[in-house]
Coordinates of C-alpha atoms in Angstrom, one line a residue:
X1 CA 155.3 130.5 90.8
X2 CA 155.9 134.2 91.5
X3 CA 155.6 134.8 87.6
X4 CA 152.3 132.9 87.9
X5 CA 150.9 134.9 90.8
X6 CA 152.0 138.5 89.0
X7 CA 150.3 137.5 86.1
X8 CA 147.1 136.5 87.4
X9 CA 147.0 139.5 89.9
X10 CA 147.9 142.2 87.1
X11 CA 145.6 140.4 84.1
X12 CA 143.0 138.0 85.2
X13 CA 142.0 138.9 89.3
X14 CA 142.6 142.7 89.2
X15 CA 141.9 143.1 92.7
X16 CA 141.1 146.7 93.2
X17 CA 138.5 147.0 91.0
X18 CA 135.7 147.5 92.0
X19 CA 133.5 145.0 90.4
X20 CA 132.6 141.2 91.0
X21 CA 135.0 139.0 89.1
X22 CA 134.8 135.4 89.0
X23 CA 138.3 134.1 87.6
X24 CA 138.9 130.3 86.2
X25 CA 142.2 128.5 87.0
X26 CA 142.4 125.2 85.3
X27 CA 144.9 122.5 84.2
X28 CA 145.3 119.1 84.1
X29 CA 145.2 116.8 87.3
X30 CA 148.7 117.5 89.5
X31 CA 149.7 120.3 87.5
X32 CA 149.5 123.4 90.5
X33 CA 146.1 124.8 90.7
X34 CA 145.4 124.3 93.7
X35 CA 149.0 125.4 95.3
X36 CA 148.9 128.7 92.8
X37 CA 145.0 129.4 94.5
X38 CA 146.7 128.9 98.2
X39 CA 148.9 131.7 97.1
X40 CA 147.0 134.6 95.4
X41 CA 144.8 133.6 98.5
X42 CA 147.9 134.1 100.7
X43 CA 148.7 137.4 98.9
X44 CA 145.6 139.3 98.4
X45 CA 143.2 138.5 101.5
X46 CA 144.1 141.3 103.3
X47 CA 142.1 143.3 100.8
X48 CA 138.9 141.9 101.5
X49 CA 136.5 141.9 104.4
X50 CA 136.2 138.0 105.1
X51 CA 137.9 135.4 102.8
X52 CA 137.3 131.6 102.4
X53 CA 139.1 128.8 101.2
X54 CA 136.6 125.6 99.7
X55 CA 138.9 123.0 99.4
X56 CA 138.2 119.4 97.4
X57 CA 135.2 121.1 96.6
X58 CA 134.4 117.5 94.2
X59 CA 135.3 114.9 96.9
X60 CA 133.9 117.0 99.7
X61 CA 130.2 117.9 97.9
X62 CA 130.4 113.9 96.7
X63 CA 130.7 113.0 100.5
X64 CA 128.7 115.5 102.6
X65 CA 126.2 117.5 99.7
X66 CA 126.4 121.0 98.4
X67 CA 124.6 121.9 101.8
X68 CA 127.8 121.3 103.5
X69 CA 129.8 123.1 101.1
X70 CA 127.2 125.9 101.6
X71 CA 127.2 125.8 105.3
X72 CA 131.3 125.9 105.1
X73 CA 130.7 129.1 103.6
X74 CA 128.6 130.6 105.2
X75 CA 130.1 129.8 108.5
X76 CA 134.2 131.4 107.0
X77 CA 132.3 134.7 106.1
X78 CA 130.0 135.3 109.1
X79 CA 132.5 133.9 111.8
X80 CA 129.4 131.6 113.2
X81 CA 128.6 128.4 113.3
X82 CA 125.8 128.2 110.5
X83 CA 124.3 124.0 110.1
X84 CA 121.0 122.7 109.8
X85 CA 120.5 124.8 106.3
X86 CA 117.3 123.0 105.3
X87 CA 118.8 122.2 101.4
X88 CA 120.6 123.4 98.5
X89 CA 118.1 126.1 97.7
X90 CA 117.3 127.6 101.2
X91 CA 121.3 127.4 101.1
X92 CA 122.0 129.6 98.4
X93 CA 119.2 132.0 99.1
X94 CA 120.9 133.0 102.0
X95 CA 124.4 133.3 100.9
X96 CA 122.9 135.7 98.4
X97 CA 121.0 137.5 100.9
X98 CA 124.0 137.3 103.8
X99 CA 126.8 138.2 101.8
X100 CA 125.4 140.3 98.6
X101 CA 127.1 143.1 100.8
X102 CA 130.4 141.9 101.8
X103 CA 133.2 142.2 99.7
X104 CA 134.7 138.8 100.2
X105 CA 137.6 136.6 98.5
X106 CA 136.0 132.8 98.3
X107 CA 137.9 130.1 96.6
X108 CA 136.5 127.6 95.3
X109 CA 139.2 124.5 94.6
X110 CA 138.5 121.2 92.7
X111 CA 135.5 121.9 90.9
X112 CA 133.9 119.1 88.7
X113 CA 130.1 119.4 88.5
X114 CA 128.1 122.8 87.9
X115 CA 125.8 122.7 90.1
X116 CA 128.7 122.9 92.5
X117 CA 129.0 126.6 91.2
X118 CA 125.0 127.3 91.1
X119 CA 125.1 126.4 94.9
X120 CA 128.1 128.0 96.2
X121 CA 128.5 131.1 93.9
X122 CA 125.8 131.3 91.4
X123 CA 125.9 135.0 90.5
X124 CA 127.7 138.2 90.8
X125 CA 124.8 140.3 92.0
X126 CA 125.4 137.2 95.4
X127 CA 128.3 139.1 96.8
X128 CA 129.4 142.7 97.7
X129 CA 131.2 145.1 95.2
X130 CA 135.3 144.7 94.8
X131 CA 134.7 140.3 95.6
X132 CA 136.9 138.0 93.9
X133 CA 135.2 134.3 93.2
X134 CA 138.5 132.4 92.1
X135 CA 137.7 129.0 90.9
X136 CA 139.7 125.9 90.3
X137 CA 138.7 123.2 88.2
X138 CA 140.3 120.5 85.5
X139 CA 137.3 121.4 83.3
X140 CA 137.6 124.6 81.3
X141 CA 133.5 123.5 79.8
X142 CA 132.4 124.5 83.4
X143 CA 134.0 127.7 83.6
X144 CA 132.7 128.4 80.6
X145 CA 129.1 127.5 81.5
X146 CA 129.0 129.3 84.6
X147 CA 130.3 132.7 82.3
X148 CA 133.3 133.5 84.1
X149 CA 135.2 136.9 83.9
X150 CA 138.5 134.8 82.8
X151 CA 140.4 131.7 82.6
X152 CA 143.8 130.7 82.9
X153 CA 145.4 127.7 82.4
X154 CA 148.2 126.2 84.2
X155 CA 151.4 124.7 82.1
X156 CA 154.1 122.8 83.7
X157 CA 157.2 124.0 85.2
X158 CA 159.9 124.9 83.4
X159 CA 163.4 123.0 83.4
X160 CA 164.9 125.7 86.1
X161 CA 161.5 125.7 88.4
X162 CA 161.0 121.9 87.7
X163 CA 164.5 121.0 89.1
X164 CA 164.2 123.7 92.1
X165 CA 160.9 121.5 93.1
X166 CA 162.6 118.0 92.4
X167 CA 165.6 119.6 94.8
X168 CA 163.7 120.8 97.7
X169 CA 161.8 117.6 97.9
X170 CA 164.4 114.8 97.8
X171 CA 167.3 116.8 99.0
X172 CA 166.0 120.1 101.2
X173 CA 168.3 122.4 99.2
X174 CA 168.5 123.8 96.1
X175 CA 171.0 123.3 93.8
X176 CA 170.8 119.3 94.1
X177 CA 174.5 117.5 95.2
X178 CA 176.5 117.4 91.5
X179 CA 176.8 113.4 91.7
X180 CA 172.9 113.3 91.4
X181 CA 172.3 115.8 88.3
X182 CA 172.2 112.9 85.8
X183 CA 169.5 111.6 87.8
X184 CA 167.5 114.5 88.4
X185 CA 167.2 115.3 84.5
X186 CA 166.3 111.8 84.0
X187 CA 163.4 112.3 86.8
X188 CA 162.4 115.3 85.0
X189 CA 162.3 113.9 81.5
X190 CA 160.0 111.9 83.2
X191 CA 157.5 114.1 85.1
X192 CA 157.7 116.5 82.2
X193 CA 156.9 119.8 84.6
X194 CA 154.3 117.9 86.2
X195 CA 154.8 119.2 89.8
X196 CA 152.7 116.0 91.3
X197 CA 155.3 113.5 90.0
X198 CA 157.8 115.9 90.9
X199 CA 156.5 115.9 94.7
X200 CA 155.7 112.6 95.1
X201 CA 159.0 111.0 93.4
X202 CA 161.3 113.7 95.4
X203 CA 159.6 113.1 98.5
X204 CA 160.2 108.9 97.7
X205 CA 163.7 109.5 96.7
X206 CA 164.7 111.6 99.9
X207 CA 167.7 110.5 101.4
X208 CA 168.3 107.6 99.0
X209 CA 171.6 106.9 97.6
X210 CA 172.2 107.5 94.0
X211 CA 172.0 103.3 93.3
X212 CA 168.6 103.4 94.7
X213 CA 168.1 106.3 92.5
X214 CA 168.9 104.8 89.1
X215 CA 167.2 101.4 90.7
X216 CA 163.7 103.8 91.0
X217 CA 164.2 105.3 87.7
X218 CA 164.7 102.1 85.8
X219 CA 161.4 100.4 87.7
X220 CA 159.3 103.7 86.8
X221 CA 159.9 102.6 83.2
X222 CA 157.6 99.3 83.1
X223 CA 155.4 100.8 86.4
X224 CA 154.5 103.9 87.0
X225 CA 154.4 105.5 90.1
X226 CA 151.0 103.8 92.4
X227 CA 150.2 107.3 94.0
X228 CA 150.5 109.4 90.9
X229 CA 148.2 107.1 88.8
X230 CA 145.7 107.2 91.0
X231 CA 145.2 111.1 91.6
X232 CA 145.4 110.8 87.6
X233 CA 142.7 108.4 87.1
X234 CA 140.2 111.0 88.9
X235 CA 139.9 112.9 85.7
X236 CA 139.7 109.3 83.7
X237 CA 137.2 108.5 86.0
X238 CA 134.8 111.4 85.7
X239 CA 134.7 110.5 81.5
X240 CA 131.4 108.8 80.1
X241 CA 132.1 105.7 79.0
X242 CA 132.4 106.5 75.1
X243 CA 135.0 109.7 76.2
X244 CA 137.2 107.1 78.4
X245 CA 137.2 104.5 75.3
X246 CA 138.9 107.8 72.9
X247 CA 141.6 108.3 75.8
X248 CA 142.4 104.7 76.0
X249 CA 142.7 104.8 71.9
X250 CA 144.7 107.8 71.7
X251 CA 147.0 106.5 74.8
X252 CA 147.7 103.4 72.9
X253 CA 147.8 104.2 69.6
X254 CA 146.8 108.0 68.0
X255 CA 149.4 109.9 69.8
X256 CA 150.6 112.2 67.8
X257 CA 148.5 111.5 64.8
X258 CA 146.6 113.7 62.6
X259 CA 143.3 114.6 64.4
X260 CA 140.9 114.4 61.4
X261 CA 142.6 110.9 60.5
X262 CA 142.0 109.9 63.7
X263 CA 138.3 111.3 64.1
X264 CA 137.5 109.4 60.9
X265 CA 138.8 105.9 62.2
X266 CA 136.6 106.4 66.3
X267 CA 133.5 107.4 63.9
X268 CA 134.0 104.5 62.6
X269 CA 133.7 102.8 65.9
X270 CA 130.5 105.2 66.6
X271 CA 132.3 106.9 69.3
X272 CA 131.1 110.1 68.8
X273 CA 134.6 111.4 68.4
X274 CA 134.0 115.1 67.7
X275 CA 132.0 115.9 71.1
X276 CA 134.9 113.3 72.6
X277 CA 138.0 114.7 71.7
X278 CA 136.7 118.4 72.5
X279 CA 135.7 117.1 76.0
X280 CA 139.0 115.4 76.3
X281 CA 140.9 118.6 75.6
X282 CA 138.6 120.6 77.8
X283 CA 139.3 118.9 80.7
X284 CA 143.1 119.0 79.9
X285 CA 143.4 115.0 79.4
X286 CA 144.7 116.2 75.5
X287 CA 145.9 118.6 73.5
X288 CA 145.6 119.8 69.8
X289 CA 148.9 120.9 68.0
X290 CA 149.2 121.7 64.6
X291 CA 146.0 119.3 64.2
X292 CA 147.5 116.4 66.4
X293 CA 146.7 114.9 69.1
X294 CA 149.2 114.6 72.0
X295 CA 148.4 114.0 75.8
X296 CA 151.3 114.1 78.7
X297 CA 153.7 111.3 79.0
X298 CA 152.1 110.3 82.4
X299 CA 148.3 110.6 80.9
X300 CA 149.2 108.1 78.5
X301 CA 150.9 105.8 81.3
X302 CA 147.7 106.1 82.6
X303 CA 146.3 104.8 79.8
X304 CA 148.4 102.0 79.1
X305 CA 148.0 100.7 83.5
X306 CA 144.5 101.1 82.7
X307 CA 144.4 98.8 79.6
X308 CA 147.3 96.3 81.9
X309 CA 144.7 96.2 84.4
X310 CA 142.3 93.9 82.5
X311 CA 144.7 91.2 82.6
X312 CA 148.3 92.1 84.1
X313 CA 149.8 88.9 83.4
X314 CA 148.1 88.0 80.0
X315 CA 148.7 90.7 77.3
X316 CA 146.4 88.5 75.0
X317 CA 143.2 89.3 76.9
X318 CA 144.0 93.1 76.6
X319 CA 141.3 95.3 74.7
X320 CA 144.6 96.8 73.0
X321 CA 148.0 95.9 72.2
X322 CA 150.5 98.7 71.5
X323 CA 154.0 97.2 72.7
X324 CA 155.6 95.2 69.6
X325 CA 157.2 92.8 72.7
X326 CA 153.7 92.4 73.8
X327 CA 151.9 91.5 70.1
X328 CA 155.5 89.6 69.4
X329 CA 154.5 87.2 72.5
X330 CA 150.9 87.2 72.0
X331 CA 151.8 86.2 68.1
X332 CA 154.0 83.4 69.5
X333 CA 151.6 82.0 71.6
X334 CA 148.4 82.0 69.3
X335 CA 150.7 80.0 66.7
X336 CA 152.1 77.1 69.5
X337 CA 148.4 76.7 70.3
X338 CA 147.2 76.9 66.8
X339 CA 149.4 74.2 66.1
X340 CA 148.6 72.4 69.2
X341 CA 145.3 72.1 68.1

């Protein structure tokens, strides 16, 4: 984390220049943003006149509006009570007129529509010289759009940071006991520097012998975790309907694979695939390596519960098979009824 924070202070937020900066911090779903925000937040706001913190800026504006999210604002910087903002537009007009002076640090965590920006933080020229706009979003398209300063994406922990995480969270100390090493590396084989997993499966495994242990690891190989798939599926969620059917596809069966191979094949299926796999990657649900495609182990879970889902006891009413048990079974079946009939 501290390597994080010093490179984002000393390359991307430079905070004492004078200028308005508005700085991108985006990753896949689970992977830190929002904690690494928290801290440059944590670290920096003494250097500005008011500071504010928008958090779950996508379930928040989905629930209450923008005006709410403008309001919140509003109300952090002046220290008063603003409501009763008329709408959106009345909204934004005054934060540029209220705050075009102020040199202020706003946050604005969990980004996923543009407007969202337009609202809250449409321009430079909205807030006072030396203000830092730091926003955080799965999306790297949006930063984009709304012409940030910079971006930086967030990339898992490494093996040392990952286990230090995994520690502190199912044991409250750092190094873990030496009887459960095994079983830590096996949990981080699994989360792959994911620090969500790594949260949320330390926190289950807290004071749990080392039986229950391997009993949780073998389980999380046929199910994944319930909590982690569903702050996952958020970002599945938010795809178009052609864009979730390329995920599923390269979940199940392209991972890996050559990326113009595979763009030939979903043309086929008039999916669009060139706009799709771009909008895939730029909300961090891919990557492209050496012209593959590859996603994170726990994306493609994802992936696979989704495709589980249509019929969790009856692999032959999938819309994919990938698992040679499954298409083994489903084979074996089709020819007892074939011969039934």
């Amino acid at each position: 984390m501290d390597s994080r924070i010093h490179d984002l202070l000393s390359n991307y937020i430079y905070p004492k220049l004078a200028g308005v900066r508005f700085i991108g911090i985006h990753g896949m779903r689970g992977i830190g943003k929002t904690t690494l925000a928290r801290a440059i937040h944590d670290q920096i706001c003494q250097d500005f006149d008011r500071t504010c913190f928008l958090s779950n800026v996508r379930e928040m504006s989905k629930n209450n509006g923008l005006v709410s999210l403008q309001e919140k604002l509003l109300s952090r910087i002046l220290m008063a009570k603003i409501e009763n903002i008329d709408d959106e537009y009345t909204g934004a007009a005054m934060i540029e007129r209220r705050l075009c002076r102020r040199k202020v640090l706003v946050m604005i965590d969990d980004v996923d529509q543009l407007t969202q920006l337009e609202k809250v933080a449409g321009s430079r020229n909205w807030f006072g010289l030396g203000s830092r706009i730091i926003i955080t979003t799965t999306d790297v398209q949006l930063l984009k759009a709304h012409d940030v300063d910079a971006t930086y994406k967030v990339n898992g922990l490494n093996c040392d940071e990952a286990l230090q995480l995994l520690s502190l969270k199912a044991f409250k100390k750092y190094p873990p006991p030496e009887d459960y090493f095994h079983l830590c590396n096996l949990i981080l084989g699994y989360a792959q520097g994911l620090p969500l997993a790594l949260m949320v499966l330390g926190s289950f495994l807290f004071g749990r012998s080392a039986d229950e242990w391997a009993s949780a690891i073998d389980r999380l190989k046929n199910t994944p975790h319930k909590h982690i798939i569903e702050l996952l599926r958020i970002s599945f969620d938010g795809l178009d309907e052609k864009d979730q059917e390329i995920f599923l596809h390269i979940a199940c069966f392209y991972k890996g694979k050559d990326k113009d191979r595979v763009t030939q094949i979903l043309d086929y299926c008039q999916l669009n695939p060139v706009i799709g796999l771009s909008v895939l990657a730029d909300r961090s649900l891919i990557t492209i390596s050496n012209n593959e495609l590859w996603m994170h182990d726990l994306l493609q879970e994802l992936g696979w519960e989704i495709v589980r889902e249509q019929s969790p006891k009856e692999p032959g009413k999938h819309s994919r098979l990938w698992s040679h048990e499954d298409i083994n079974n489903v084979l074996k079946k089709n020819k007892i009824q074939s011969k039934a009939w």
